[in-house]
CSV table of C-alpha atoms in Angstrom, one decimal:
chain,number,residue,atom,x,y,z
A,1,MET,CA,6.9,5.6,18.5
A,2,ASN,CA,6.8,5.8,14.3
A,3,MET,CA,6.7,9.4,13.4
A,4,GLY,CA,6.2,10.1,9.5
A,5,ARG,CA,5.8,13.6,8.0
A,6,ILE,CA,4.8,13.9,4.3
A,7,THR,CA,3.9,17.4,2.5
A,8,PHE,CA,1.4,17.4,-0.2
A,9,TYR,CA,0.9,20.1,-2.9
A,10,GLU,CA,-2.0,21.0,-4.9
A,11,GLU,CA,0.1,21.3,-8.0
A,12,ARG,CA,2.9,19.1,-9.8
A,13,ASN,CA,6.5,20.0,-9.0
A,14,PHE,CA,5.7,21.1,-5.7
A,15,GLN,CA,3.8,24.2,-6.5
A,16,GLY,CA,0.7,25.8,-4.8
A,17,ARG,CA,-0.6,25.6,-1.4
A,18,SER,CA,0.5,22.6,0.7
A,19,TYR,CA,-0.6,20.6,3.8
A,20,ASP,CA,2.0,19.1,6.1
A,21,CYS,CA,0.4,15.7,7.2
A,22,THR,CA,2.1,13.6,10.4
A,23,SER,CA,-0.7,11.0,10.7
A,24,ASP,CA,-3.7,9.4,8.7
A,25,CYS,CA,-6.0,11.7,6.8
A,26,SER,CA,-9.1,10.4,5.3
A,27,ASP,CA,-10.1,13.3,3.5
A,28,MET,CA,-7.7,16.0,2.2
A,29,SER,CA,-10.3,18.3,0.4
A,30,SER,CA,-10.6,20.5,3.5
A,31,TYR,CA,-6.8,21.3,3.3
A,32,LEU,CA,-6.2,21.2,-0.5
A,33,SER,CA,-8.6,21.4,-3.5
A,34,ARG,CA,-6.5,18.8,-5.1
A,35,CYS,CA,-3.0,17.0,-4.7
A,36,GLN,CA,-0.6,16.2,-7.6
A,37,SER,CA,2.8,16.1,-5.8
A,38,CYS,CA,4.4,15.7,-2.5
A,39,ARG,CA,7.6,15.2,-0.5
A,40,VAL,CA,8.1,12.3,2.2
A,41,GLU,CA,10.3,13.6,4.8
A,42,SER,CA,9.9,10.4,6.9
A,43,GLY,CA,8.2,7.4,7.2
A,44,CYS,CA,6.3,5.2,4.7
A,45,TRP,CA,2.9,6.0,3.3
A,46,MET,CA,-0.1,4.7,1.6
A,47,VAL,CA,-1.7,7.3,-0.6
A,48,TYR,CA,-5.3,6.9,-1.9
A,49,GLU,CA,-7.1,8.2,-5.1
A,50,ARG,CA,-10.3,8.7,-3.2
A,51,ASN,CA,-11.4,9.7,0.4
A,52,ASN,CA,-11.7,7.4,3.1
A,53,TYR,CA,-8.8,5.3,1.9
A,54,MET,CA,-10.5,4.0,-1.3
A,55,GLY,CA,-9.5,3.5,-4.8
A,56,ASN,CA,-6.1,2.8,-6.0
A,57,GLN,CA,-3.6,3.0,-3.6
A,58,TYR,CA,0.4,3.6,-4.0
A,59,PHE,CA,3.3,3.1,-1.7
A,60,LEU,CA,5.5,6.1,-1.1
A,61,LYS,CA,8.7,6.0,0.9
A,62,ARG,CA,11.2,8.9,1.7
A,63,GLY,CA,11.6,11.0,-1.4
A,64,GLU,CA,9.9,13.7,-3.9
A,65,TYR,CA,7.2,12.9,-6.0
A,66,SER,CA,7.0,15.8,-8.4
A,67,ASP,CA,4.1,14.5,-10.5
A,68,PHE,CA,1.7,11.6,-9.6
A,69,THR,CA,0.4,11.1,-13.0
A,70,GLN,CA,4.1,10.8,-14.4
A,71,HIS,CA,4.8,8.3,-11.3
A,72,PHE,CA,2.0,6.2,-11.2
A,73,GLY,CA,-0.3,7.1,-14.1
A,74,MET,CA,-3.0,8.3,-11.7
A,75,SER,CA,-5.9,10.1,-13.4
A,76,ASP,CA,-6.5,12.5,-11.0
A,77,SER,CA,-4.8,13.3,-7.7
A,78,ILE,CA,-4.4,12.1,-4.1
A,79,ARG,CA,-7.7,12.5,-1.7
A,80,SER,CA,-6.5,10.2,1.5
A,81,CYS,CA,-3.2,9.0,2.9
A,82,ARG,CA,-2.5,6.4,5.8
A,83,MET,CA,0.8,6.3,7.6
A,84,ILE,CA,2.5,2.7,7.7
A,85,PRO,CA,4.1,2.0,11.4
A,86,MET,CA,7.4,0.8,11.5
A,87,TYR,CA,7.6,-2.7,12.4
A,88,ARG,CA,10.6,-4.3,13.6
A,89,GLY,CA,9.3,-8.0,14.5
A,90,ASN,CA,8.7,-11.1,12.8
A,91,TYR,CA,6.6,-11.4,9.4
A,92,ARG,CA,4.0,-14.2,9.0
A,93,MET,CA,1.0,-14.3,6.8
A,94,ARG,CA,-1.3,-17.1,5.5
A,95,ILE,CA,-2.7,-16.7,1.7
A,96,TYR,CA,-5.3,-18.6,0.6
A,97,GLU,CA,-6.4,-19.4,-3.0
A,98,ARG,CA,-10.0,-18.5,-2.6
A,99,GLU,CA,-12.2,-16.1,-0.6
A,100,SER,CA,-13.1,-16.7,2.8
A,101,PHE,CA,-10.2,-18.7,3.3
A,102,GLY,CA,-10.8,-21.6,1.1
A,103,GLY,CA,-8.7,-23.5,-1.4
A,104,GLN,CA,-4.9,-24.1,-0.8
A,105,MET,CA,-3.4,-22.4,2.2
A,106,HIS,CA,0.4,-21.4,2.4
A,107,GLU,CA,2.1,-19.7,5.2
A,108,MET,CA,4.6,-17.1,4.2
A,109,MET,CA,7.3,-15.3,6.3
A,110,ASP,CA,9.2,-13.8,3.4
A,111,ASP,CA,8.6,-12.2,0.3
A,112,CYS,CA,7.3,-13.7,-2.8
A,113,GLU,CA,7.9,-12.8,-6.4
A,114,SER,CA,5.3,-15.4,-7.7
A,115,ILE,CA,2.8,-17.5,-5.8
A,116,MET,CA,2.2,-19.6,-9.2
A,117,ASP,CA,6.2,-20.5,-9.2
A,118,ARG,CA,6.5,-20.8,-5.5
A,119,TYR,CA,3.2,-22.7,-4.6
A,120,ARG,CA,1.5,-23.7,-7.7
A,121,MET,CA,-1.3,-21.2,-6.9
A,122,SER,CA,-3.3,-19.6,-9.5
A,123,SER,CA,-4.2,-16.7,-7.1
A,124,CYS,CA,-4.7,-15.4,-3.8
A,125,MET,CA,-7.9,-14.2,-2.8
A,126,SER,CA,-7.9,-13.9,0.8
A,127,CYS,CA,-5.4,-13.8,3.7
A,128,ASN,CA,-4.7,-13.6,7.4
A,129,VAL,CA,-1.9,-11.5,8.3
A,130,MET,CA,-1.0,-12.6,11.5
A,131,GLU,CA,2.7,-10.4,11.8
A,132,GLY,CA,4.2,-7.7,10.1
A,133,HIS,CA,3.0,-5.2,7.4
A,134,TRP,CA,2.8,-6.3,3.5
A,135,LEU,CA,2.2,-4.9,0.3
A,136,MET,CA,0.1,-7.4,-2.2
A,137,TYR,CA,0.5,-7.0,-5.9
A,138,GLU,CA,-2.0,-8.2,-8.4
A,139,GLN,CA,0.9,-9.2,-10.8
A,140,PRO,CA,3.9,-11.4,-10.5
A,141,HIS,CA,7.3,-9.6,-9.6
A,142,PHE,CA,5.8,-6.9,-7.5
A,143,ARG,CA,4.0,-5.3,-10.5
A,144,GLY,CA,0.3,-3.9,-11.0
A,145,LYS,CA,-2.0,-2.4,-8.8
A,146,MET,CA,-1.3,-2.9,-4.9
A,147,MET,CA,-2.8,-3.1,-1.7
A,148,TYR,CA,-1.6,-2.5,1.8
A,149,MET,CA,-2.1,-5.2,4.5
A,150,ARG,CA,-1.8,-4.8,8.3
A,151,PRO,CA,-2.3,-7.6,10.7
A,152,GLY,CA,-5.8,-8.9,10.5
A,153,GLU,CA,-8.0,-11.4,8.6
A,154,TYR,CA,-9.1,-10.6,5.0
A,155,ARG,CA,-12.0,-12.7,3.7
A,156,ASN,CA,-11.8,-11.2,0.5
A,157,PHE,CA,-10.0,-8.0,-1.1
A,158,SER,CA,-11.9,-5.0,-2.6
A,159,MET,CA,-10.3,-1.9,-4.1
A,160,GLY,CA,-12.1,1.3,-5.3
A,161,GLY,CA,-15.6,-0.5,-5.3
A,162,MET,CA,-14.1,-3.8,-6.9
A,163,SER,CA,-14.5,-6.9,-5.1
A,164,GLY,CA,-13.0,-10.3,-5.8
A,165,MET,CA,-9.4,-8.8,-6.6
A,166,LYS,CA,-6.7,-11.4,-6.5
A,167,PHE,CA,-2.8,-11.1,-6.1
A,168,LEU,CA,-0.2,-12.7,-7.2
A,169,SER,CA,3.0,-11.7,-5.1
A,170,MET,CA,3.7,-10.0,-1.8
A,171,LYS,CA,6.2,-8.2,-0.2
A,172,ARG,CA,7.3,-7.2,3.3
A,173,ILE,CA,7.4,-3.3,4.1
A,174,MET,CA,10.8,-3.6,5.9
A,175,GLU,CA,12.4,-1.3,8.5
A,176,SER,CA,15.1,-0.5,6.1
A,177,TRP,CA,12.5,1.4,3.7
A,178,PHE,CA,12.0,4.0,6.5
């Protein structure tokens, strides 16, 4: 069983009221008026700018994050979080050039810094995660906005009300990160 623990603070530099979390939380407003810093004691987490796992999302592993504005360029604060389960198996994902599994398809089993360089694909707009947990990035070399993908079919990508997102690099969330 994967046990994670993260402590959120209302103010920067671990100040103000705090909230300890050991599982997914879709709305932190009942615990904190805002969240501007945190400590990840164990596990890996995705944190979101809006309730219900919406808006921009950020990957956090063990460590201290004293100011979300400084670390991630966030405009406000964290509103929800999701614990990423530790995974020890194979990694496998099919990426598609277009929405609804259209266009070129390639199967991946490892990290990809640039789908343009590796597969000559202009974008990835849908995927089928068959094994493992992945981070997808909107720019090559694991930069830009990211999205957490767990096993399942993703006919299109939407983030914070934006649909039609495309991704250009992918990274496995590995056991060593925990």
